[in-house]
Amino acid sequence: MTDDKDVLRDVWFGRIPTCFTLYQDEITEREAEPYYSFPEKDLLHCPSKDAIEAHFMSCVKEADALKHKSQVINEMQKKDHKQLWMGLQNDRFDQFWAINRKLMEYPAEENGFRYIPFRIYQTTTERPFIQKLFRPVAADGQLHTLGDLLKEVCPSALAPEDGEKKNQVMIHGIEPMLETPLQWLSEHLSYPDNFLHISIIPQPTD
């Protein structure tokens, strides 16, 4: 794995604080206090920490199956799995990455993972997400880029060469260059579950 801890730390410590307040023109009998809510109608509310941990570990194992044929996760001990989860739960960067770095490594003779774990989400479709097998390295040895991935699995996200840009491709709230190697993105911008979660959103008009 490329040594680029600054990127990993910036991603880890990113936060999106959310507060809901009633519109000032709304008439109420009493003053409404700001609300910090879980969107029950939009997101599945996990019933317990155990359920969240089980889902998290399931995703990590799926990602490792794609990257390493499950060899890395299966060679870990149960205490390593627990450290991975506790590092995430307690927001401990070093504790989490002491284990997670093993999941981001690959043999020196290879240029990347077997397949890139990714999911693409679109606001314009009811399909939950797009997930397909995609290698980080082409047959000729060239590194595949984010643009290569989108061109193959979600071409509608890309602007035509002579057309207007209609979408933004976002990962962790930023818009990476389409020329960015997919392997680098997978190593540095994957979420804790080891997947690249890529959002396709309409280009803002203002």
PDB file of C-alpha atoms in Angstrom:
ATOM      1  CA  MET A   1       0.000   0.000   0.000  1.00  0.00           C
ATOM      2  CA  THR A   2       1.228   3.475  -0.844  1.00  0.00           C
ATOM      3  CA  ASP A   3       2.336   5.366   2.278  1.00  0.00           C
ATOM      4  CA  ASP A   4       0.033   8.378   2.263  1.00  0.00           C
ATOM      5  CA  LYS A   5      -1.189   8.690   5.846  1.00  0.00           C
ATOM      6  CA  ASP A   6      -2.222  12.333   5.481  1.00  0.00           C
ATOM      7  CA  VAL A   7      -4.952  11.337   3.029  1.00  0.00           C
ATOM      8  CA  LEU A   8      -6.095   8.494   5.267  1.00  0.00           C
ATOM      9  CA  ARG A   9      -6.277  10.816   8.278  1.00  0.00           C
ATOM     10  CA  ASP A  10      -8.169  13.514   6.375  1.00  0.00           C
ATOM     11  CA  VAL A  11     -10.740  10.948   5.270  1.00  0.00           C
ATOM     12  CA  TRP A  12     -11.012   9.402   8.742  1.00  0.00           C
ATOM     13  CA  PHE A  13     -11.570  12.695  10.555  1.00  0.00           C
ATOM     14  CA  GLY A  14     -14.036  14.102   8.021  1.00  0.00           C
ATOM     15  CA  ARG A  15     -17.385  14.996   9.606  1.00  0.00           C
ATOM     16  CA  ILE A  16     -20.786  16.175   8.392  1.00  0.00           C
ATOM     17  CA  PRO A  17     -22.649  17.660  11.373  1.00  0.00           C
ATOM     18  CA  THR A  18     -26.391  17.760  10.758  1.00  0.00           C
ATOM     19  CA  CYS A  19     -29.030  19.849  12.515  1.00  0.00           C
ATOM     20  CA  PHE A  20     -32.698  20.293  11.523  1.00  0.00           C
ATOM     21  CA  THR A  21     -34.449  23.560  12.380  1.00  0.00           C
ATOM     22  CA  LEU A  22     -38.004  24.657  11.645  1.00  0.00           C
ATOM     23  CA  TYR A  23     -38.364  27.283   8.906  1.00  0.00           C
ATOM     24  CA  GLN A  24     -38.732  30.703  10.519  1.00  0.00           C
ATOM     25  CA  ASP A  25     -42.027  31.475   8.771  1.00  0.00           C
ATOM     26  CA  GLU A  26     -43.695  28.363  10.123  1.00  0.00           C
ATOM     27  CA  ILE A  27     -46.246  29.174  12.817  1.00  0.00           C
ATOM     28  CA  THR A  28     -46.109  27.035  15.918  1.00  0.00           C
ATOM     29  CA  GLU A  29     -47.668  27.257  19.349  1.00  0.00           C
ATOM     30  CA  ARG A  30     -44.288  26.899  20.974  1.00  0.00           C
ATOM     31  CA  GLU A  31     -40.719  27.430  19.895  1.00  0.00           C
ATOM     32  CA  ALA A  32     -39.294  24.360  18.174  1.00  0.00           C
ATOM     33  CA  GLU A  33     -35.879  23.282  19.381  1.00  0.00           C
ATOM     34  CA  PRO A  34     -33.244  22.170  16.838  1.00  0.00           C
ATOM     35  CA  TYR A  35     -33.497  18.457  16.129  1.00  0.00           C
ATOM     36  CA  TYR A  36     -30.654  16.054  15.456  1.00  0.00           C
ATOM     37  CA  SER A  37     -32.704  13.128  13.814  1.00  0.00           C
ATOM     38  CA  PHE A  38     -32.197   9.820  12.291  1.00  0.00           C
ATOM     39  CA  PRO A  39     -34.027   9.700   8.888  1.00  0.00           C
ATOM     40  CA  GLU A  40     -36.050   6.573   9.649  1.00  0.00           C
ATOM     41  CA  LYS A  41     -37.967   6.711   6.350  1.00  0.00           C
ATOM     42  CA  ASP A  42     -34.832   6.855   4.226  1.00  0.00           C
ATOM     43  CA  LEU A  43     -32.281   4.709   6.043  1.00  0.00           C
ATOM     44  CA  LEU A  44     -32.518   1.359   7.740  1.00  0.00           C
ATOM     45  CA  HIS A  45     -32.120   1.846  11.475  1.00  0.00           C
ATOM     46  CA  CYS A  46     -30.076  -1.047  12.804  1.00  0.00           C
ATOM     47  CA  PRO A  47     -31.640  -2.525  15.937  1.00  0.00           C
ATOM     48  CA  SER A  48     -28.405  -2.942  17.916  1.00  0.00           C
ATOM     49  CA  LYS A  49     -24.631  -2.497  17.908  1.00  0.00           C
ATOM     50  CA  ASP A  50     -24.279  -6.237  17.388  1.00  0.00           C
ATOM     51  CA  ALA A  51     -26.294  -5.987  14.164  1.00  0.00           C
ATOM     52  CA  ILE A  52     -24.126  -3.100  12.954  1.00  0.00           C
ATOM     53  CA  GLU A  53     -20.944  -4.997  13.794  1.00  0.00           C
ATOM     54  CA  ALA A  54     -22.181  -8.105  11.977  1.00  0.00           C
ATOM     55  CA  HIS A  55     -23.076  -6.068   8.879  1.00  0.00           C
ATOM     56  CA  PHE A  56     -19.755  -4.216   8.964  1.00  0.00           C
ATOM     57  CA  MET A  57     -17.717  -7.417   9.203  1.00  0.00           C
ATOM     58  CA  SER A  58     -19.804  -8.988   6.438  1.00  0.00           C
ATOM     59  CA  CYS A  59     -18.924  -6.075   4.137  1.00  0.00           C
ATOM     60  CA  VAL A  60     -15.231  -6.244   5.060  1.00  0.00           C
ATOM     61  CA  LYS A  61     -15.209  -9.971   4.276  1.00  0.00           C
ATOM     62  CA  GLU A  62     -16.965  -9.377   0.947  1.00  0.00           C
ATOM     63  CA  ALA A  63     -14.408  -6.707   0.045  1.00  0.00           C
ATOM     64  CA  ASP A  64     -11.517  -9.005   0.936  1.00  0.00           C
ATOM     65  CA  ALA A  65     -13.049 -11.781  -1.159  1.00  0.00           C
ATOM     66  CA  LEU A  66     -12.869  -9.402  -4.116  1.00  0.00           C
ATOM     67  CA  LYS A  67      -9.376  -8.124  -3.351  1.00  0.00           C
ATOM     68  CA  HIS A  68      -7.580 -11.207  -2.031  1.00  0.00           C
ATOM     69  CA  LYS A  69      -9.909 -14.218  -2.429  1.00  0.00           C
ATOM     70  CA  SER A  70     -10.598 -13.861   1.332  1.00  0.00           C
ATOM     71  CA  GLN A  71      -7.034 -14.889   2.175  1.00  0.00           C
ATOM     72  CA  VAL A  72      -6.206 -11.863   4.343  1.00  0.00           C
ATOM     73  CA  ILE A  73      -9.350 -11.774   6.469  1.00  0.00           C
ATOM     74  CA  ASN A  74      -9.285 -15.551   6.948  1.00  0.00           C
ATOM     75  CA  GLU A  75      -5.691 -15.468   8.191  1.00  0.00           C
ATOM     76  CA  MET A  76      -6.584 -12.928  10.869  1.00  0.00           C
ATOM     77  CA  GLN A  77      -7.500 -13.993  14.364  1.00  0.00           C
ATOM     78  CA  LYS A  78     -10.811 -13.188  16.017  1.00  0.00           C
ATOM     79  CA  LYS A  79      -9.093 -10.542  18.144  1.00  0.00           C
ATOM     80  CA  ASP A  80      -7.971  -8.786  14.933  1.00  0.00           C
ATOM     81  CA  HIS A  81     -11.565  -8.671  13.689  1.00  0.00           C
ATOM     82  CA  LYS A  82     -12.595  -7.241  17.061  1.00  0.00           C
ATOM     83  CA  GLN A  83      -9.845  -4.626  16.986  1.00  0.00           C
ATOM     84  CA  LEU A  84     -10.980  -3.535  13.534  1.00  0.00           C
ATOM     85  CA  TRP A  85     -14.535  -3.055  14.781  1.00  0.00           C
ATOM     86  CA  MET A  86     -13.579  -1.428  18.089  1.00  0.00           C
ATOM     87  CA  GLY A  87     -11.249   0.974  16.311  1.00  0.00           C
ATOM     88  CA  LEU A  88     -14.141   2.103  14.132  1.00  0.00           C
ATOM     89  CA  GLN A  89     -16.689   2.181  16.945  1.00  0.00           C
ATOM     90  CA  ASN A  90     -14.434   4.208  19.247  1.00  0.00           C
ATOM     91  CA  ASP A  91     -13.099   6.458  16.466  1.00  0.00           C
ATOM     92  CA  ARG A  92      -9.501   5.283  16.975  1.00  0.00           C
ATOM     93  CA  PHE A  93      -7.575   5.867  13.763  1.00  0.00           C
ATOM     94  CA  ASP A  94      -4.368   4.053  14.782  1.00  0.00           C
ATOM     95  CA  GLN A  95      -6.218   1.113  16.321  1.00  0.00           C
ATOM     96  CA  PHE A  96      -8.311   0.636  13.177  1.00  0.00           C
ATOM     97  CA  TRP A  97      -5.504   1.085  10.654  1.00  0.00           C
ATOM     98  CA  ALA A  98      -3.118  -1.231  12.504  1.00  0.00           C
ATOM     99  CA  ILE A  99      -5.389  -4.006  11.207  1.00  0.00           C
ATOM    100  CA  ASN A 100      -6.964  -2.417   8.145  1.00  0.00           C
ATOM    101  CA  ARG A 101      -3.578  -1.775   6.486  1.00  0.00           C
ATOM    102  CA  LYS A 102      -3.240  -5.540   6.055  1.00  0.00           C
ATOM    103  CA  LEU A 103      -6.433  -5.497   3.998  1.00  0.00           C
ATOM    104  CA  MET A 104      -4.949  -2.784   1.774  1.00  0.00           C
ATOM    105  CA  GLU A 105      -1.753  -4.627   0.881  1.00  0.00           C
ATOM    106  CA  TYR A 106      -1.041  -6.775  -2.180  1.00  0.00           C
ATOM    107  CA  PRO A 107       1.944  -8.769  -3.493  1.00  0.00           C
ATOM    108  CA  ALA A 108       4.810  -6.660  -4.811  1.00  0.00           C
ATOM    109  CA  GLU A 109       4.760  -8.483  -8.143  1.00  0.00           C
ATOM    110  CA  GLU A 110       1.178  -7.353  -8.747  1.00  0.00           C
ATOM    111  CA  ASN A 111       0.008  -3.811  -9.471  1.00  0.00           C
ATOM    112  CA  GLY A 112      -3.081  -3.918  -7.329  1.00  0.00           C
ATOM    113  CA  PHE A 113      -5.974  -5.904  -5.967  1.00  0.00           C
ATOM    114  CA  ARG A 114      -7.696  -8.756  -7.774  1.00  0.00           C
ATOM    115  CA  TYR A 115     -10.905  -6.725  -8.104  1.00  0.00           C
ATOM    116  CA  ILE A 116     -11.883  -3.295  -6.765  1.00  0.00           C
ATOM    117  CA  PRO A 117     -14.711  -3.344  -4.182  1.00  0.00           C
ATOM    118  CA  PHE A 118     -17.028  -0.502  -5.195  1.00  0.00           C
ATOM    119  CA  ARG A 119     -20.660   0.523  -5.216  1.00  0.00           C
ATOM    120  CA  ILE A 120     -22.080   3.318  -7.355  1.00  0.00           C
ATOM    121  CA  TYR A 121     -25.195   5.168  -6.217  1.00  0.00           C
ATOM    122  CA  GLN A 122     -27.382   7.320  -8.471  1.00  0.00           C
ATOM    123  CA  THR A 123     -30.120   9.729  -7.430  1.00  0.00           C
ATOM    124  CA  THR A 124     -31.898   9.372 -10.769  1.00  0.00           C
ATOM    125  CA  THR A 125     -32.680   5.679 -10.518  1.00  0.00           C
ATOM    126  CA  GLU A 126     -34.480   3.381  -8.099  1.00  0.00           C
ATOM    127  CA  ARG A 127     -31.729   0.785  -8.381  1.00  0.00           C
ATOM    128  CA  PRO A 128     -30.015   0.622  -4.950  1.00  0.00           C
ATOM    129  CA  PHE A 129     -26.504   0.603  -6.385  1.00  0.00           C
ATOM    130  CA  ILE A 130     -24.259  -0.733  -9.162  1.00  0.00           C
ATOM    131  CA  GLN A 131     -21.661  -3.343  -8.239  1.00  0.00           C
ATOM    132  CA  LYS A 132     -19.705  -5.399 -10.773  1.00  0.00           C
ATOM    133  CA  LEU A 133     -16.344  -7.122 -11.058  1.00  0.00           C
ATOM    134  CA  PHE A 134     -13.710  -4.638 -12.206  1.00  0.00           C
ATOM    135  CA  ARG A 135      -9.954  -5.050 -12.172  1.00  0.00           C
ATOM    136  CA  PRO A 136      -7.628  -2.173 -11.214  1.00  0.00           C
ATOM    137  CA  VAL A 137      -5.158  -3.085 -13.949  1.00  0.00           C
ATOM    138  CA  ALA A 138      -5.861  -3.514 -17.666  1.00  0.00           C
ATOM    139  CA  ALA A 139      -4.625  -6.497 -19.699  1.00  0.00           C
ATOM    140  CA  ASP A 140      -1.753  -4.377 -21.052  1.00  0.00           C
ATOM    141  CA  GLY A 141      -0.594  -3.496 -17.531  1.00  0.00           C
ATOM    142  CA  GLN A 142      -1.988   0.039 -17.488  1.00  0.00           C
ATOM    143  CA  LEU A 143      -3.728   1.161 -14.320  1.00  0.00           C
ATOM    144  CA  HIS A 144      -7.448   1.634 -14.717  1.00  0.00           C
ATOM    145  CA  THR A 145      -8.792   5.025 -13.676  1.00  0.00           C
ATOM    146  CA  LEU A 146     -12.038   6.220 -12.136  1.00  0.00           C
ATOM    147  CA  GLY A 147     -13.051   7.349 -15.621  1.00  0.00           C
ATOM    148  CA  ASP A 148     -12.409   3.858 -17.009  1.00  0.00           C
ATOM    149  CA  LEU A 149     -14.674   2.369 -14.348  1.00  0.00           C
ATOM    150  CA  LEU A 150     -17.505   4.792 -15.053  1.00  0.00           C
ATOM    151  CA  LYS A 151     -17.152   4.377 -18.812  1.00  0.00           C
ATOM    152  CA  GLU A 152     -17.691   0.642 -18.459  1.00  0.00           C
ATOM    153  CA  VAL A 153     -20.279   0.321 -15.695  1.00  0.00           C
ATOM    154  CA  CYS A 154     -22.056   3.701 -15.622  1.00  0.00           C
ATOM    155  CA  PRO A 155     -21.431   5.646 -18.854  1.00  0.00           C
ATOM    156  CA  SER A 156     -24.415   7.934 -18.254  1.00  0.00           C
ATOM    157  CA  ALA A 157     -22.439   9.578 -15.431  1.00  0.00           C
ATOM    158  CA  LEU A 158     -19.849  10.938 -17.866  1.00  0.00           C
ATOM    159  CA  ALA A 159     -20.257  14.061 -19.949  1.00  0.00           C
ATOM    160  CA  PRO A 160     -19.994  13.578 -23.727  1.00  0.00           C
ATOM    161  CA  GLU A 161     -16.809  14.964 -25.246  1.00  0.00           C
ATOM    162  CA  ASP A 162     -18.649  17.823 -26.918  1.00  0.00           C
ATOM    163  CA  GLY A 163     -21.413  18.126 -24.344  1.00  0.00           C
ATOM    164  CA  GLU A 164     -22.183  19.829 -21.067  1.00  0.00           C
ATOM    165  CA  LYS A 165     -21.265  18.249 -17.756  1.00  0.00           C
ATOM    166  CA  LYS A 166     -24.484  17.066 -16.098  1.00  0.00           C
ATOM    167  CA  ASN A 167     -23.213  15.044 -13.132  1.00  0.00           C
ATOM    168  CA  GLN A 168     -20.731  15.145 -10.294  1.00  0.00           C
ATOM    169  CA  VAL A 169     -18.883  12.001  -9.244  1.00  0.00           C
ATOM    170  CA  MET A 170     -18.395  12.214  -5.489  1.00  0.00           C
ATOM    171  CA  ILE A 171     -16.449  10.129  -2.965  1.00  0.00           C
ATOM    172  CA  HIS A 172     -16.374  11.302   0.651  1.00  0.00           C
ATOM    173  CA  GLY A 173     -17.901  14.598  -0.428  1.00  0.00           C
ATOM    174  CA  ILE A 174     -15.131  15.442  -2.881  1.00  0.00           C
ATOM    175  CA  GLU A 175     -14.946  15.118  -6.653  1.00  0.00           C
ATOM    176  CA  PRO A 176     -11.785  13.169  -7.591  1.00  0.00           C
ATOM    177  CA  MET A 177     -10.290  13.649 -11.033  1.00  0.00           C
ATOM    178  CA  LEU A 178     -11.459  10.998 -13.461  1.00  0.00           C
ATOM    179  CA  GLU A 179      -7.797  10.325 -14.296  1.00  0.00           C
ATOM    180  CA  THR A 180      -7.120   9.112 -10.730  1.00  0.00           C
ATOM    181  CA  PRO A 181      -5.997   5.455 -10.670  1.00  0.00           C
ATOM    182  CA  LEU A 182      -8.728   3.265  -9.219  1.00  0.00           C
ATOM    183  CA  GLN A 183      -6.205   1.294  -7.169  1.00  0.00           C
ATOM    184  CA  TRP A 184      -5.069   4.473  -5.390  1.00  0.00           C
ATOM    185  CA  LEU A 185      -8.667   5.449  -4.685  1.00  0.00           C
ATOM    186  CA  SER A 186      -9.398   2.009  -3.273  1.00  0.00           C
ATOM    187  CA  GLU A 187      -6.388   2.184  -0.958  1.00  0.00           C
ATOM    188  CA  HIS A 188      -6.980   5.739   0.264  1.00  0.00           C
ATOM    189  CA  LEU A 189     -10.650   6.686  -0.161  1.00  0.00           C
ATOM    190  CA  SER A 190     -12.414   3.433   0.658  1.00  0.00           C
ATOM    191  CA  TYR A 191     -14.844   3.607   3.550  1.00  0.00           C
ATOM    192  CA  PRO A 192     -14.125   1.579   6.711  1.00  0.00           C
ATOM    193  CA  ASP A 193     -16.000  -1.359   5.163  1.00  0.00           C
ATOM    194  CA  ASN A 194     -13.259  -1.407   2.479  1.00  0.00           C
ATOM    195  CA  PHE A 195     -15.647  -0.449  -0.334  1.00  0.00           C
ATOM    196  CA  LEU A 196     -15.417   2.630  -2.531  1.00  0.00           C
ATOM    197  CA  HIS A 197     -18.850   4.234  -2.245  1.00  0.00           C
ATOM    198  CA  ILE A 198     -19.287   6.464  -5.305  1.00  0.00           C
ATOM    199  CA  SER A 199     -22.222   8.864  -5.605  1.00  0.00           C
ATOM    200  CA  ILE A 200     -23.446  10.248  -8.939  1.00  0.00           C
ATOM    201  CA  ILE A 201     -25.361  13.464  -8.309  1.00  0.00           C
ATOM    202  CA  PRO A 202     -26.746  16.103 -10.699  1.00  0.00           C
ATOM    203  CA  GLN A 203     -24.451  19.015 -11.400  1.00  0.00           C
ATOM    204  CA  PRO A 204     -25.581  22.056  -9.324  1.00  0.00           C
ATOM    205  CA  THR A 205     -27.141  24.758 -11.462  1.00  0.00           C
ATOM    206  CA  ASP A 206     -26.388  27.728  -9.215  1.00  0.00           C
TER     207      ASP A 206
END
